[in-house]
CSV table of C-alpha atoms in Angstrom, one decimal:
chain,number,residue,atom,x,y,z
J,956,MET,CA,119.9,86.0,103.8
J,957,ALA,CA,120.8,83.5,101.2
J,958,ASN,CA,120.5,80.5,103.5
J,959,SER,CA,117.5,81.7,105.5
J,960,GLN,CA,114.2,79.9,105.1
J,961,HIS,CA,111.7,81.8,102.9
J,962,ILE,CA,108.6,83.0,104.7
J,963,ASN,CA,105.4,84.8,103.7
J,964,PHE,CA,104.2,87.9,105.5
J,965,ALA,CA,100.7,89.6,105.2
J,966,ILE,CA,99.8,93.4,105.6
J,967,ALA,CA,96.0,93.9,105.5
J,968,TYR,CA,94.6,97.5,105.1
J,969,ASP,CA,91.4,99.3,105.5
J,970,PHE,CA,90.9,101.7,102.6
J,971,ASP,CA,88.9,104.8,103.2
J,972,GLY,CA,90.9,107.1,105.5
J,973,THR,CA,93.7,104.7,105.7
J,974,LEU,CA,95.1,104.7,102.1
J,975,SER,CA,92.8,107.3,100.5
J,976,ASN,CA,91.9,110.6,102.1
J,977,HIS,CA,88.1,110.5,101.6
J,978,ASN,CA,85.4,107.8,101.5
J,979,MET,CA,85.6,106.3,98.0
J,980,GLN,CA,82.0,107.3,97.1
J,981,GLU,CA,82.8,110.9,97.7
J,982,TYR,CA,85.2,111.4,94.8
J,983,ASP,CA,82.8,110.8,91.9
J,984,PHE,CA,79.6,108.9,92.8
J,985,ILE,CA,78.0,111.2,95.4
J,986,PRO,CA,78.8,114.4,93.4
J,987,LYS,CA,77.0,112.9,90.3
J,988,LEU,CA,73.9,112.5,92.5
J,989,GLY,CA,73.9,116.3,93.2
J,990,LEU,CA,74.5,115.8,96.8
J,991,THR,CA,77.2,116.7,99.3
J,992,PRO,CA,79.0,113.9,101.2
J,993,LYS,CA,77.4,115.2,104.4
J,994,GLU,CA,73.9,115.0,102.9
J,995,PHE,CA,74.3,111.5,101.6
J,996,TRP,CA,75.8,110.0,104.7
J,997,LYS,CA,73.2,111.7,107.0
J,998,GLU,CA,70.5,110.3,104.9
J,999,ALA,CA,72.1,106.8,105.0
J,1000,GLU,CA,72.4,107.1,108.8
J,1001,GLU,CA,68.8,108.0,109.1
J,1002,LEU,CA,67.8,105.1,106.9
J,1003,SER,CA,69.8,102.6,108.9
J,1004,LYS,CA,68.1,103.9,112.2
J,1005,LYS,CA,64.7,104.0,110.8
J,1006,HIS,CA,64.8,100.3,109.7
J,1007,ASN,CA,67.1,99.1,112.3
J,1008,ALA,CA,69.4,98.1,109.5
J,1009,ASP,CA,73.1,97.3,109.2
J,1010,PRO,CA,74.6,100.7,108.3
J,1011,ILE,CA,76.7,99.2,105.4
J,1012,LEU,CA,73.6,97.6,103.9
J,1013,ALA,CA,71.7,100.9,104.3
J,1014,TYR,CA,74.2,103.0,102.5
J,1015,MET,CA,74.5,100.4,99.6
J,1016,PHE,CA,70.7,100.5,99.2
J,1017,LEU,CA,70.7,104.3,99.3
J,1018,MET,CA,73.4,104.3,96.5
J,1019,LEU,CA,71.1,102.2,94.3
J,1020,LYS,CA,67.9,104.2,95.2
J,1021,LYS,CA,69.6,107.6,94.6
J,1022,ALA,CA,71.2,106.5,91.3
J,1023,LYS,CA,67.9,105.2,89.9
J,1024,ALA,CA,66.3,108.5,90.9
J,1025,ALA,CA,69.0,110.6,89.2
J,1026,ASP,CA,69.0,108.2,86.1
J,1027,LEU,CA,72.6,107.5,86.8
J,1028,PRO,CA,74.1,104.4,85.2
J,1029,ILE,CA,75.3,101.8,87.9
J,1030,ARG,CA,76.9,99.0,85.9
J,1031,ARG,CA,80.1,97.5,87.2
J,1032,ASP,CA,82.3,99.5,84.9
J,1033,ASP,CA,80.6,102.8,86.1
J,1034,PHE,CA,81.7,102.0,89.6
J,1035,VAL,CA,85.2,101.0,88.4
J,1036,ASN,CA,85.4,104.3,86.6
J,1037,ASP,CA,84.4,106.1,89.8
J,1038,GLY,CA,87.4,104.6,91.5
J,1039,ARG,CA,89.8,106.4,88.9
J,1040,SER,CA,89.2,109.7,90.8
J,1041,ILE,CA,90.5,108.3,94.1
J,1042,THR,CA,93.4,110.2,95.6
J,1043,LEU,CA,96.0,108.5,97.9
J,1044,PHE,CA,97.9,109.7,101.0
J,1045,PRO,CA,101.6,110.6,100.5
J,1046,GLY,CA,103.8,107.8,99.5
J,1047,VAL,CA,101.1,105.3,99.0
J,1048,ASP,CA,101.8,105.0,95.3
J,1049,THR,CA,105.3,103.7,95.8
J,1050,TRP,CA,104.7,102.1,99.3
J,1051,PHE,CA,104.2,98.5,98.1
J,1052,GLU,CA,107.3,98.3,95.8
J,1053,ARG,CA,109.5,99.7,98.7
J,1054,ILE,CA,108.0,97.3,101.3
J,1055,ASN,CA,108.2,94.3,98.9
J,1056,ARG,CA,111.7,95.1,98.0
J,1057,TYR,CA,112.8,95.3,101.7
J,1058,GLY,CA,111.0,92.0,102.3
J,1059,GLU,CA,112.9,90.3,99.5
J,1060,GLN,CA,116.2,91.4,101.1
J,1061,LEU,CA,115.1,89.3,104.1
J,1062,ASN,CA,113.9,86.4,102.0
J,1063,ILE,CA,110.3,87.4,102.9
J,1064,THR,CA,107.4,87.6,100.5
J,1065,VAL,CA,105.1,90.4,101.6
J,1066,GLU,CA,101.5,90.0,100.4
J,1067,HIS,CA,99.1,92.9,100.6
J,1068,TYR,CA,95.2,92.7,101.2
J,1069,ILE,CA,92.3,95.1,101.5
J,1070,ILE,CA,89.6,94.6,104.1
J,1071,SER,CA,87.1,97.4,103.6
J,1072,SER,CA,83.4,98.2,104.1
J,1073,GLY,CA,83.7,100.3,100.9
J,1074,ILE,CA,82.8,99.1,97.4
J,1075,LYS,CA,85.1,96.5,95.8
J,1076,GLU,CA,84.2,97.6,92.3
J,1077,ILE,CA,85.3,101.2,93.1
J,1078,ILE,CA,88.6,100.0,94.6
J,1079,GLU,CA,89.2,98.2,91.3
J,1080,GLY,CA,89.3,101.5,89.6
J,1081,SER,CA,92.0,102.9,91.9
J,1082,SER,CA,95.6,103.1,90.8
J,1083,ILE,CA,96.8,100.7,93.4
J,1084,PHE,CA,94.3,97.9,92.9
J,1085,THR,CA,96.8,95.5,91.2
J,1086,LYS,CA,99.1,95.8,94.3
J,1087,PHE,CA,96.8,93.5,96.4
J,1088,LYS,CA,96.7,89.8,96.4
J,1089,GLN,CA,93.0,90.0,97.4
J,1090,VAL,CA,90.5,92.8,97.9
J,1091,PHE,CA,87.7,91.9,100.5
J,1092,ALA,CA,85.1,94.6,100.3
J,1093,SER,CA,81.4,95.1,100.0
J,1094,SER,CA,80.0,94.6,96.5
J,1095,PHE,CA,76.9,94.3,94.4
J,1096,MET,CA,75.0,91.8,92.4
J,1097,TYR,CA,74.1,92.7,88.7
J,1098,ASP,CA,71.0,91.8,86.8
J,1099,ALA,CA,70.8,90.4,83.3
J,1100,ASN,CA,71.3,93.9,81.9
J,1101,GLY,CA,74.5,94.3,84.0
J,1102,VAL,CA,72.9,96.8,86.3
J,1103,ALA,CA,73.6,96.8,90.1
J,1104,CYS,CA,70.4,95.5,91.9
J,1105,TRP,CA,71.3,94.3,95.3
J,1106,PRO,CA,74.3,93.9,97.7
J,1107,SER,CA,76.1,90.6,97.3
J,1108,ARG,CA,78.4,91.2,100.1
J,1109,ALA,CA,78.4,93.8,103.0
J,1110,ILE,CA,81.4,93.9,105.2
J,1111,ASN,CA,80.9,95.8,108.5
J,1112,TYR,CA,83.1,96.4,111.5
J,1113,THR,CA,82.7,93.0,112.9
J,1114,THR,CA,82.6,90.8,109.8
J,1115,LYS,CA,86.0,92.5,108.8
J,1116,THR,CA,87.6,90.1,111.4
J,1117,GLN,CA,86.5,87.1,109.2
J,1118,TYR,CA,88.9,88.1,106.6
J,1119,LEU,CA,91.9,88.2,108.9
J,1120,PHE,CA,91.2,84.4,109.5
J,1121,ARG,CA,90.8,83.8,105.7
J,1122,ILE,CA,94.3,85.3,105.1
J,1123,ASN,CA,95.6,83.3,108.1
J,1124,LYS,CA,94.2,80.0,106.6
J,1125,GLY,CA,94.4,80.8,102.9
J,1126,ALA,CA,90.6,80.5,102.6
J,1127,PHE,CA,90.1,83.1,99.7
J,1128,ASP,CA,86.9,81.8,98.2
J,1129,GLU,CA,84.4,84.1,99.9
J,1130,SER,CA,81.4,81.9,98.8
J,1131,GLU,CA,82.8,78.9,100.7
J,1132,ASN,CA,82.9,79.0,104.6
J,1133,ARG,CA,84.0,75.5,105.6
J,1134,MET,CA,87.8,76.1,105.4
J,1135,VAL,CA,87.6,79.4,107.3
J,1136,ASN,CA,85.7,77.7,110.1
J,1137,GLU,CA,87.5,74.5,110.4
J,1138,TYR,CA,90.4,73.7,112.6
J,1139,ILE,CA,93.8,73.8,110.9
J,1140,PRO,CA,97.0,73.4,113.0
J,1141,ASP,CA,99.1,76.5,113.2
J,1142,GLU,CA,101.9,75.0,111.3
J,1143,ASP,CA,99.7,74.3,108.3
J,1144,ARG,CA,98.2,77.7,108.0
J,1145,ASN,CA,98.8,80.0,105.1
J,1146,ILE,CA,100.4,82.8,107.1
J,1147,PRO,CA,100.5,82.8,111.0
J,1148,PHE,CA,99.2,85.7,112.9
J,1149,ASN,CA,102.6,86.7,114.2
J,1150,ARG,CA,103.5,87.5,110.6
J,1151,MET,CA,100.5,89.7,109.9
J,1152,VAL,CA,99.9,93.4,110.3
J,1153,PHE,CA,96.5,95.2,110.1
J,1154,ILE,CA,96.5,99.0,109.3
J,1155,GLY,CA,93.3,101.0,109.9
J,1156,ASP,CA,92.1,104.4,110.9
J,1157,GLY,CA,88.9,104.4,112.8
J,1158,SER,CA,86.3,102.8,115.1
J,1159,THR,CA,85.2,100.3,112.6
J,1160,ASP,CA,88.7,98.9,112.7
J,1161,ILE,CA,88.6,98.2,116.4
J,1162,PRO,CA,87.6,94.5,116.2
J,1163,CYS,CA,90.4,93.9,113.8
J,1164,PHE,CA,93.0,95.7,116.0
J,1165,ARG,CA,91.8,93.5,118.9
J,1166,VAL,CA,92.0,90.3,117.0
J,1167,MET,CA,95.5,91.0,115.7
J,1168,ARG,CA,96.7,92.0,119.2
J,1169,ASN,CA,95.1,89.0,120.9
J,1170,LEU,CA,96.5,86.5,118.4
J,1171,GLY,CA,100.1,87.8,118.3
J,1172,GLY,CA,99.8,90.0,115.2
J,1173,TYR,CA,100.4,93.7,114.9
J,1174,SER,CA,97.9,96.6,114.6
J,1175,ILE,CA,98.8,100.0,113.4
J,1176,ALA,CA,96.4,103.0,113.8
J,1177,VAL,CA,96.7,105.9,111.4
J,1178,TYR,CA,95.2,109.4,111.3
J,1179,ASP,CA,95.1,112.2,108.8
J,1180,ASP,CA,96.5,115.3,110.5
J,1181,ASN,CA,94.7,117.5,108.1
J,1182,ILE,CA,91.4,116.6,109.7
J,1183,PRO,CA,90.7,118.4,112.9
J,1184,GLY,CA,90.3,116.1,115.9
J,1185,ALA,CA,91.6,112.9,114.0
J,1186,LYS,CA,94.7,112.5,116.2
J,1187,GLU,CA,92.6,112.8,119.4
J,1188,ARG,CA,90.0,110.2,118.0
J,1189,VAL,CA,92.6,107.6,117.1
J,1190,LYS,CA,94.5,108.3,120.4
J,1191,LYS,CA,91.2,107.5,122.2
J,1192,ILE,CA,90.7,104.3,120.1
J,1193,CYS,CA,94.1,103.1,121.2
J,1194,ALA,CA,94.2,104.4,124.6
J,1195,ASN,CA,94.4,101.1,126.6
J,1196,GLY,CA,97.0,99.5,124.4
J,1197,LYS,CA,94.8,96.4,123.8
J,1198,ARG,CA,93.8,97.6,120.3
J,1199,SER,CA,97.0,99.1,118.8
J,1200,SER,CA,100.2,100.3,120.3
J,1201,LEU,CA,101.4,101.9,117.2
J,1202,ILE,CA,99.9,105.1,115.9
J,1203,PHE,CA,101.2,107.1,112.8
J,1204,LYS,CA,100.2,109.8,110.5
J,1205,THR,CA,98.9,108.8,107.1
J,1206,ASP,CA,102.2,109.5,105.5
J,1207,TYR,CA,103.6,106.4,103.7
J,1208,SER,CA,106.7,108.3,102.3
J,1209,GLU,CA,110.2,106.7,102.1
J,1210,ASN,CA,111.6,106.6,105.6
J,1211,SER,CA,108.4,107.8,107.2
J,1212,PRO,CA,107.7,106.5,110.8
J,1213,ILE,CA,105.1,104.0,109.5
J,1214,GLU,CA,107.7,102.6,107.0
J,1215,LEU,CA,110.3,102.2,109.6
J,1216,ALA,CA,107.9,100.5,112.0
J,1217,VAL,CA,106.8,97.9,109.3
J,1218,LYS,CA,110.4,97.2,108.4
J,1219,ALA,CA,111.1,96.7,112.1
J,1220,ILE,CA,108.3,94.2,112.3
J,1221,LEU,CA,109.7,92.4,109.2
J,1222,ASN,CA,113.1,92.2,110.8
J,1223,LYS,CA,111.6,90.9,114.0
J,1224,SER,CA,109.7,88.2,111.8
J,1225,ARG,CA,113.0,87.2,110.1
J,1226,ALA,CA,114.8,86.9,113.5
J,1227,GLU,CA,111.9,84.8,115.1
J,1228,GLU,CA,112.1,82.4,112.2
J,1229,GLU,CA,115.8,82.2,112.4
J,1230,LEU,CA,115.7,81.4,116.2
J,1231,LEU,CA,112.9,78.9,115.5
J,1232,GLN,CA,115.2,77.0,113.0
J,1233,LEU,CA,118.0,77.0,115.3
J,1234,GLN,CA,115.9,75.5,118.1
J,1235,LYS,CA,114.7,72.8,115.7
J,1236,GLU,CA,118.2,71.9,114.5
J,1237,THR,CA,119.4,71.9,118.2
J,1238,ARG,CA,116.6,69.5,119.3
J,1239,ALA,CA,117.3,67.3,116.3
J,1240,GLU,CA,121.0,67.1,117.0
J,1241,PHE,CA,120.4,65.9,120.5
J,1242,GLY,CA,117.5,63.7,119.7
J,1243,ILE,CA,115.0,65.8,121.6
J,1244,GLU,CA,111.4,65.2,120.3
J,1245,GLU,CA,109.3,68.3,119.3
J,1246,GLN,CA,106.7,69.1,121.9
């Protein structure tokens, strides 16, 4: 591949249930409140319904409310420390190096991104945070004393799709919306959709699955086979083939089915780029203008 043109490729992941086996708040934060995960999420759901509120904003508000009532410190570092307890699915800890190394053999740089409704500060404490070029996730504002006081960003199931376009266009400044909304010719975009994969596990990922499929990218649905009914739920999500045609267990070990699938997609991207270059060379040789 020494003479092949270098290309970039992006893999975007949900986090909870995709790379980690529980919601990130359940490892450390919720237990410190003296609640079970079931109790916390039930109250968050009731709060959302009572106020007709976005479920993500509702759970973030409840985090702050419950922490204050329990006299639990909620500075940025406290959330980061909560993330140190996160456990990952098999093979995730070495996944990024293996995929990057395979990409390098094809003269492809693989970039990894998170698009999550979870808390960015907690993800920062995880052992894999440094593996990502960018983490797009919900987060908090902090007051003059450094205490979390208000959501600064809440990413729900539909706003997740915005970040696929940010990756596609290279619009990484989340406070700036001009670039993500303006027209950019396909050839000038950061990473085209046909060189992007989105990996997610649940119903909140359906809009991203659809966007990727509709725009020429790839969608992979994953499930934890240790959870009763998880396989059937993800099968139902992907039943019509318009969301995701690839479904795998959350096993990222070497030579696992999901690794083989991603490598096959990388091979396909390399082959498509080689064919495109041959087409351009042929048209140039015969003086045929590009259309």
